[in-house]
Short mmCIF file of C-alpha atoms and ligand atoms in Angstrom, two decimals:
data_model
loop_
_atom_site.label_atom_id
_atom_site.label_comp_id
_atom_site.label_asym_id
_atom_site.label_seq_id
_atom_site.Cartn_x
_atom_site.Cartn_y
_atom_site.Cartn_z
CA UNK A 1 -19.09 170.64 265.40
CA UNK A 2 -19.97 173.16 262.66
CA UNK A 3 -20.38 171.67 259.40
CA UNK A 4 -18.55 174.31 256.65
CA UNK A 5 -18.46 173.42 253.19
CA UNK A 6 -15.94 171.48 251.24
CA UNK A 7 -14.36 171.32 247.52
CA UNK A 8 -15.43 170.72 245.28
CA UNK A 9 -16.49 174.46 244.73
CA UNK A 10 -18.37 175.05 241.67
CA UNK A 11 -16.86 178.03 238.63
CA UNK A 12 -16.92 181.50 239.66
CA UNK A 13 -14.91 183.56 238.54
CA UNK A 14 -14.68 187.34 239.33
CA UNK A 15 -12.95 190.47 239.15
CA UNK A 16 -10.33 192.43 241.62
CA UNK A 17 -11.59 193.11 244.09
CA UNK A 18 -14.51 190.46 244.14
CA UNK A 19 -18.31 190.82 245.55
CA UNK A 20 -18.98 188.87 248.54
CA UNK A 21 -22.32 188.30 247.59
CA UNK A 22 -21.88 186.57 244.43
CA UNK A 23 -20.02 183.99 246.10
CA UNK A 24 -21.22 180.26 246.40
CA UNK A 25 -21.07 179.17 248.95
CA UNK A 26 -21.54 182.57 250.50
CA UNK A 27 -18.45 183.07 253.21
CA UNK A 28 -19.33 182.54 256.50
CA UNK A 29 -18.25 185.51 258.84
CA UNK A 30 -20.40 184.78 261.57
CA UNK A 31 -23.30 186.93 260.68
CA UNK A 32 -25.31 184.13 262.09
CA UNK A 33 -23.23 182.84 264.83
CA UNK A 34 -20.30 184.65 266.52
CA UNK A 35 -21.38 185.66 270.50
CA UNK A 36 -19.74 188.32 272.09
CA UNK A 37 -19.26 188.85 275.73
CA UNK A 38 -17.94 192.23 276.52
CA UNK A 39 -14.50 191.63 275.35
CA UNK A 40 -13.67 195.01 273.68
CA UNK A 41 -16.44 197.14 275.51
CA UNK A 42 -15.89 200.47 274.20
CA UNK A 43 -12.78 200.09 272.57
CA UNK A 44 -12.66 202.09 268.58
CA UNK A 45 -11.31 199.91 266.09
CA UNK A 46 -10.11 200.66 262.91
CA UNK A 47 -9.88 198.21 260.29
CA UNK A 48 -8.51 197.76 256.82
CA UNK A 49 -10.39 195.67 254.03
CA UNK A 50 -13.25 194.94 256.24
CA UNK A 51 -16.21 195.24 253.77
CA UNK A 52 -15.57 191.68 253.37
CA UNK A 53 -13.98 187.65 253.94
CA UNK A 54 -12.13 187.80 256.80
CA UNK A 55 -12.13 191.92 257.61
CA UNK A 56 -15.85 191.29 257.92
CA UNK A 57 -16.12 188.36 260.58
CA UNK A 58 -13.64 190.56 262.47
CA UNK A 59 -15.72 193.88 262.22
CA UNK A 60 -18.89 191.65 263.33
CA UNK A 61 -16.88 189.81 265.90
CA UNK A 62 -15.62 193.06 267.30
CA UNK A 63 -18.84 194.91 267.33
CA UNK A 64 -20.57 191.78 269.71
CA UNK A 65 -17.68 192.12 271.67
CA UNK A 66 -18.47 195.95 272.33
CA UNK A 67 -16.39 197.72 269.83
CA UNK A 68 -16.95 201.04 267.51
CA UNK A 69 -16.17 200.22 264.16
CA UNK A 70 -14.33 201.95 261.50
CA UNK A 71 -13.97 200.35 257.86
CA UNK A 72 -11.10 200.92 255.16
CA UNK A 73 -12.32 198.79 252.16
CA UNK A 74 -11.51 199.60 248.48
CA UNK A 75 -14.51 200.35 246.55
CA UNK A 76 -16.60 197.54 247.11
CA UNK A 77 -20.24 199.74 249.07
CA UNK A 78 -22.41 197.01 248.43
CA UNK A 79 -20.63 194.22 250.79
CA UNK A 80 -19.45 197.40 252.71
CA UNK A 81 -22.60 198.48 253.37
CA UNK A 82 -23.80 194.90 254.50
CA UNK A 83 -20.55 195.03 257.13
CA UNK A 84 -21.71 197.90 258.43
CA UNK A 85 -25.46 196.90 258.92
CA UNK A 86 -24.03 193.66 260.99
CA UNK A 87 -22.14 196.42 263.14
CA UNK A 88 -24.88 198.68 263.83
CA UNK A 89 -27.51 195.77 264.77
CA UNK A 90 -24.93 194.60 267.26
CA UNK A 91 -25.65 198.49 268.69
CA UNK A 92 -22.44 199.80 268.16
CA UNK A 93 -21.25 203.02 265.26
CA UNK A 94 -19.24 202.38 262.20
CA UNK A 95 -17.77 204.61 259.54
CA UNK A 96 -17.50 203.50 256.40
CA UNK A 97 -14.07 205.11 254.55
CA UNK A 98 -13.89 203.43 250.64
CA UNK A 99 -10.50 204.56 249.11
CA UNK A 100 -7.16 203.35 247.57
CA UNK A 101 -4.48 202.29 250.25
CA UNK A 102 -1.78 202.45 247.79
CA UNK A 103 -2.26 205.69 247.81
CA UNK A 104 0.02 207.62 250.99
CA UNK A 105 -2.92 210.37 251.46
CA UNK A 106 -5.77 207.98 251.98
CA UNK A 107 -3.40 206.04 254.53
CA UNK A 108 -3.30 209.55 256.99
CA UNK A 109 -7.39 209.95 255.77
CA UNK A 110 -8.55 206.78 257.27
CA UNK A 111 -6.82 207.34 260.66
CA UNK A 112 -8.08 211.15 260.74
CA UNK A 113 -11.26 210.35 259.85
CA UNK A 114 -11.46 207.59 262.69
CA UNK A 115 -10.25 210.04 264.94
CA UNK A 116 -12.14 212.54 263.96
CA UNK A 117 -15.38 210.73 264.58
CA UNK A 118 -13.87 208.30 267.86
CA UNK A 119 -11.41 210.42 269.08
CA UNK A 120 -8.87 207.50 269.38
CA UNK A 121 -7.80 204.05 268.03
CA UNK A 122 -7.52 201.65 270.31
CA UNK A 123 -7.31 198.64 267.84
CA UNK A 124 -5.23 198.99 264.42
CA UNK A 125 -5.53 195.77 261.86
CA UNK A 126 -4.44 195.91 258.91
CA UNK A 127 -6.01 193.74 256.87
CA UNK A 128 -5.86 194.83 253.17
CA UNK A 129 -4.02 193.18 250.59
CA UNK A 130 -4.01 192.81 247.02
CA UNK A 131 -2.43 189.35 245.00
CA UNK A 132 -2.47 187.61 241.90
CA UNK A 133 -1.44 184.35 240.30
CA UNK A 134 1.27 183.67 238.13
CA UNK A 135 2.91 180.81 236.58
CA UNK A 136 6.11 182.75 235.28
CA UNK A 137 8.08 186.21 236.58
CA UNK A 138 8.15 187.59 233.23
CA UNK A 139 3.97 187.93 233.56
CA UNK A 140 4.84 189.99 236.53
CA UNK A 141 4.88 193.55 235.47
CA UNK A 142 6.71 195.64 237.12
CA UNK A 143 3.41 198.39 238.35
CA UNK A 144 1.91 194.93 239.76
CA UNK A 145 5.08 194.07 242.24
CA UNK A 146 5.06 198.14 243.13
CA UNK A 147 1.52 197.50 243.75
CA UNK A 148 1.46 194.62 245.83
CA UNK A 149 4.15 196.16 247.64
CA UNK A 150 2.32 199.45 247.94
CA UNK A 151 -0.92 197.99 249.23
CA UNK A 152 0.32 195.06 251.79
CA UNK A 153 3.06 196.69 252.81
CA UNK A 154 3.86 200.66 252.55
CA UNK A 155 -0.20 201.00 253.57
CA UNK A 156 0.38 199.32 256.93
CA UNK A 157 3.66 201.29 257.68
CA UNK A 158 2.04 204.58 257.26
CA UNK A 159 -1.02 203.31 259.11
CA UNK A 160 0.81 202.63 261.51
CA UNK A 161 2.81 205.71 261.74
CA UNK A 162 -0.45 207.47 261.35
CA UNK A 163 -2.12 205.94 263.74
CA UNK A 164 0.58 205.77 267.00
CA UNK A 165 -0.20 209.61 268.29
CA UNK A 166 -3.31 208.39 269.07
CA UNK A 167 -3.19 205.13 270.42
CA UNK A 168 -2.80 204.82 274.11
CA UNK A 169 -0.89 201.82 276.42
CA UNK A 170 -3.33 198.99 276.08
CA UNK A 171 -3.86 199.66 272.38
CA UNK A 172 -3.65 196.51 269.97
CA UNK A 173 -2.06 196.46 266.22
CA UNK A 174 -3.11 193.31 264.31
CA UNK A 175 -1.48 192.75 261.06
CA UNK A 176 -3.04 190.05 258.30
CA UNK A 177 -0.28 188.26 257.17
CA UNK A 178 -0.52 184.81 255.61
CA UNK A 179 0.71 180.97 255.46
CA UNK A 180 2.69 182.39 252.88
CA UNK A 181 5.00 184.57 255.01
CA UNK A 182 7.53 181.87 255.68
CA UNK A 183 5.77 178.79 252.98
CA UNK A 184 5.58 180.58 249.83
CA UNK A 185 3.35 179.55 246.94
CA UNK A 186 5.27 179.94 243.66
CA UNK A 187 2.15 181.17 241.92
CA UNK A 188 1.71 183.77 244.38
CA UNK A 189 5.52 185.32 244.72
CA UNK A 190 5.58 189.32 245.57
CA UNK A 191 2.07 188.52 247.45
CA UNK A 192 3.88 186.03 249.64
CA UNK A 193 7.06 188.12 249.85
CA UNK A 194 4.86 190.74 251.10
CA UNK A 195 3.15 188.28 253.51
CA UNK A 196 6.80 187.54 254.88
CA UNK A 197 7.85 191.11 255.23
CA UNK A 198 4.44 191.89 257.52
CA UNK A 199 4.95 189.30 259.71
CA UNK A 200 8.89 190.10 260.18
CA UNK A 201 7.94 193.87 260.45
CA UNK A 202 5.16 192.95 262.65
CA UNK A 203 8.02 191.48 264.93
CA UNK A 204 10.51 194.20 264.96
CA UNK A 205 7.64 196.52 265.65
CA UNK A 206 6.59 195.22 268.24
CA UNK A 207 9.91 195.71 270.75
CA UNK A 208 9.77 199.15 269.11
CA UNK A 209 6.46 200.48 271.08
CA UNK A 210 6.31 197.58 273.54
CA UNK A 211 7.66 200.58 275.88
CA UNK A 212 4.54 202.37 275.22
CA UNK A 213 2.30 199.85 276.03
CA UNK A 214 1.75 199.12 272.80
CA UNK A 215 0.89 195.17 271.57
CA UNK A 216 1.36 194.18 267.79
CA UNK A 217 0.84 190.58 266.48
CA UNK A 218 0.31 188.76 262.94
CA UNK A 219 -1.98 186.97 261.80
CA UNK A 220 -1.23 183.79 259.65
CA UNK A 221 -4.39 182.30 257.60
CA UNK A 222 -4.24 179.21 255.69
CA UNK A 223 -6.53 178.92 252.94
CA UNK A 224 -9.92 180.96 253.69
CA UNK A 225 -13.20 181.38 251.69
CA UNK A 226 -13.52 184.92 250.70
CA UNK A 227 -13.97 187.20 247.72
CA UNK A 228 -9.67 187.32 247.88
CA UNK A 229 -9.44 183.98 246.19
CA UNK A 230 -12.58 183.80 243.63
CA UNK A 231 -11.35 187.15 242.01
CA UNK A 232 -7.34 185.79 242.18
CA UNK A 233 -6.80 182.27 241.78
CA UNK A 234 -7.52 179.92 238.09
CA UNK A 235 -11.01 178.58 238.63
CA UNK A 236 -8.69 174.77 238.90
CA UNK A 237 -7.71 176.54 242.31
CA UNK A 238 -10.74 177.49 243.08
CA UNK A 239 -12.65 174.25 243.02
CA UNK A 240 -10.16 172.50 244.89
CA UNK A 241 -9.93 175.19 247.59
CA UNK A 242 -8.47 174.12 250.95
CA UNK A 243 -8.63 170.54 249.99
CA UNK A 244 -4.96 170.40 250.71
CA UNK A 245 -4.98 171.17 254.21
CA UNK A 246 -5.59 168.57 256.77
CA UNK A 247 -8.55 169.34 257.68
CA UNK A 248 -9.88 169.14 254.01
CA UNK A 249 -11.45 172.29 253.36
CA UNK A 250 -11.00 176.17 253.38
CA UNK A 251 -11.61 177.78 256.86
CA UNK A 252 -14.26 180.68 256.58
CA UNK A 253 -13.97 183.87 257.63
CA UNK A 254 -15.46 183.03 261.19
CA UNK A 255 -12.98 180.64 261.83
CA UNK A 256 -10.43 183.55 261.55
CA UNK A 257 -12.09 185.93 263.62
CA UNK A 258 -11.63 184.68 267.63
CA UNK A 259 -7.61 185.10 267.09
CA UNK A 260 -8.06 188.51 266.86
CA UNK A 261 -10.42 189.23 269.39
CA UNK A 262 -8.50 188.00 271.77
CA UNK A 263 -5.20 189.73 270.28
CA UNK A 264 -7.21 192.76 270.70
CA UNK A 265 -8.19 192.44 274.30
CA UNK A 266 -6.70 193.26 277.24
CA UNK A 267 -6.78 190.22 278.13
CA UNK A 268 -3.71 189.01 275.65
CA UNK A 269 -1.41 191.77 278.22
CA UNK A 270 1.66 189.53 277.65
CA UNK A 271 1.21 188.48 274.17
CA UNK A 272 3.26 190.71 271.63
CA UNK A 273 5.52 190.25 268.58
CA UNK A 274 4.18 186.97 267.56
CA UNK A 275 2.91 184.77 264.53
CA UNK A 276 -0.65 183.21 265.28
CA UNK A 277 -1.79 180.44 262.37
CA UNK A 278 -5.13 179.73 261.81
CA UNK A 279 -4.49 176.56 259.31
CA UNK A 280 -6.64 174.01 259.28
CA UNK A 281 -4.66 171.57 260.79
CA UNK A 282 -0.90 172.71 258.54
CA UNK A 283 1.59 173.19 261.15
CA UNK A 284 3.55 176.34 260.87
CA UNK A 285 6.51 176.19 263.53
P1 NAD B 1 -11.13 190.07 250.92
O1 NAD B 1 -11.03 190.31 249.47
O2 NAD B 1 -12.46 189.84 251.50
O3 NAD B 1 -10.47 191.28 251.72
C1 NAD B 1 -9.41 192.07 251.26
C2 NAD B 1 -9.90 193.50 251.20
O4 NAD B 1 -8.79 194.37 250.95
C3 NAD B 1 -10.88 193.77 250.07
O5 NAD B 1 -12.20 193.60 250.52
C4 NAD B 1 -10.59 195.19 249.64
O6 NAD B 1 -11.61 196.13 249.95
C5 NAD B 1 -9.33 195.55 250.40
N1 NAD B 1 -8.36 196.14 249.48
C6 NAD B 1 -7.73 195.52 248.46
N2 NAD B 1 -6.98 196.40 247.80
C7 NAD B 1 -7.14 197.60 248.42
C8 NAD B 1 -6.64 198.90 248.19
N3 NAD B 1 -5.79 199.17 247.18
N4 NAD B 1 -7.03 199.90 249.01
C9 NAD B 1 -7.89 199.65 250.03
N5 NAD B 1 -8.37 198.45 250.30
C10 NAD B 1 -8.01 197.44 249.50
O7 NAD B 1 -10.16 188.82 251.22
P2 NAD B 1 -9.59 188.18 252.56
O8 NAD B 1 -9.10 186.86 252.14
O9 NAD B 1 -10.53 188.29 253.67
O10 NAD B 1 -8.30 189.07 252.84
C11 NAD B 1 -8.03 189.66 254.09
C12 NAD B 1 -6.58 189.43 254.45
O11 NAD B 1 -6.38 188.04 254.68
C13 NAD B 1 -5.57 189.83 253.40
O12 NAD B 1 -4.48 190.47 254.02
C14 NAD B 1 -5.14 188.52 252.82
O13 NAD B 1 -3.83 188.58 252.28
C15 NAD B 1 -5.18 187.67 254.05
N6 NAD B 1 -5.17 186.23 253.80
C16 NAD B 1 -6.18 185.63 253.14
C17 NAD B 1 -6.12 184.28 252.91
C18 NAD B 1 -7.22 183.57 252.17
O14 NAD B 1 -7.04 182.40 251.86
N7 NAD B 1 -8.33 184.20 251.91
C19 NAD B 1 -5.03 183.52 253.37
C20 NAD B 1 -4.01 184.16 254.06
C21 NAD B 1 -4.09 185.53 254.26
MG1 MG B 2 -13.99 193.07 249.47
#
């Protein structure tokens, strides 16, 4: 069994969006470990926020498993940059496409751009997401819920919209949401009500293009170590990271990274509309 860390974390504080590379410990997204086996050979992926945490161990994960790359991240080059490295030694392309999701145009650039370069999607996640803590809904200004909102969950319905005309049957849309979709932490609200409304558009979606041979599943983390929660969370949170769960720890990015490989293969056929946890032991039912 692989030994990942444990709290107590030491102090480390950062701004939105965070740098991987300061982290400490740094997250583990497999750079070291993951082994494809032909799983997505040739398939073009395109997805969101994967400069880093948990959008990196799936770009990695997807590029050993045979997969073309494309990369929606904010403005972060530097851990961007590193993503794309880990792609290109596994021998497959990437495209790197820095920009603000919140923003409707840069929704239709990323898929054009992928397109433009691939020729087709074949795998969708979105991935992106923007939170902060509060202790009190007065702190919550009003730009930050339109935000949130704008970011988690208008970017991933034009993305989606975008992207369909050029997804074929077979194709795969994987959308992050979070433990928080149906347990919500009070000092995370219009994050976790955005968490709730991917997962329940993630379902409705799903019978709406299952006629076109179209798949499209959640995801449901627990508490991961990435740059999310060092540039987000009271440094109180931070030390104590995971320590909750049952397994006692945060799960790092690699731990997230086989659900969606296999939600992206062909091989999940029959597997559509659904909620997948990756908890460290919390049951979510
Ligand atoms: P992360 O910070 O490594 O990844 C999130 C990425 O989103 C950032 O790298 C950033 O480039 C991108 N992003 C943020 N705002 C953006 C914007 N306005 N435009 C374009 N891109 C933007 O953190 P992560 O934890 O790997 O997050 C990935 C996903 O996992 C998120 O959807 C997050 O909500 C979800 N998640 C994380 C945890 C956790 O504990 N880390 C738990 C449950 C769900
Ligand atoms: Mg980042």
């Amino acid at each position: 069994m692989t030994d990942y860390p444990k709290p107590p974390f030491a102090s480390q504080q950062q701004a939105v969006p965070g740098d991987q590379s300061k982290m400490e410990p740094y997250p583990d997204c497999g750079e070291n470990s993951y082994k494809g086996s032909g799983r997505l050979a040739n398939k073009i992926a395109l997805i969101t926020g994967a400069d880093s945490g948990i959008g990196r161990a799936v770009a990695i994960a997807f590029a050993r498993e045979g997969a073309d790359v494309a990369i929606s991240y904010l403005d972060e080059h530097e851990d961007a940059k590193e993503t794309a490295r880990w792609v290109e030694e596994a021998g497959r392309q990437c495209i790197l496409l820095p920009g603000d999701l919140a923003q409707k145009e840069q929704c239709s650039a990323i898929v054009n751009e992928t397109v433009g370069k691939f020729g087709r999607i074949d795998v969708l996640v979105n991935n992106a997401a923007f939170q902060m803590t509060h202790k009190t809904l007065e702190e919550i200004s009003d730009e930050e819920w339109v935000r949130t909102f704008d970011v988690n969950v208008h970017a991933m319905f034009r993305i989606c919209k975008a992207a369909l005309p050029h997804m074929k049957p077979g194709g795969s849309i994987i959308n992050t949401s979070s433990v928080n979709s149906d347990m919500p932490n009070a000092t995370l609200v219009p994050y976790a009500a955005t968490k709730g409304a991917i997962a329940n558009f993630t379902a409705g979606f799903a019978q709406m293009v299952a006629e076109r041979g179209i798949r499209v599943n959640s995801v449901a983390p627990g508490p991961i170590w990435t740059p999310l929660i060092v540039s987000t969370m009271p440094d109180d949170q931070v030390k104590e990271f995971g320590k909750q769960t049952p397994l006692g720890r945060p799960g790092q990015p690699v731990e997230v990274a086989p659900i969606y490989v296999l939600l992206a293969s062909d091989e999940a056929s029959y597997i559509s509309g659904s909620r997948y946890g990756v908890t460290g032991g919390k049951p979510i039912l």
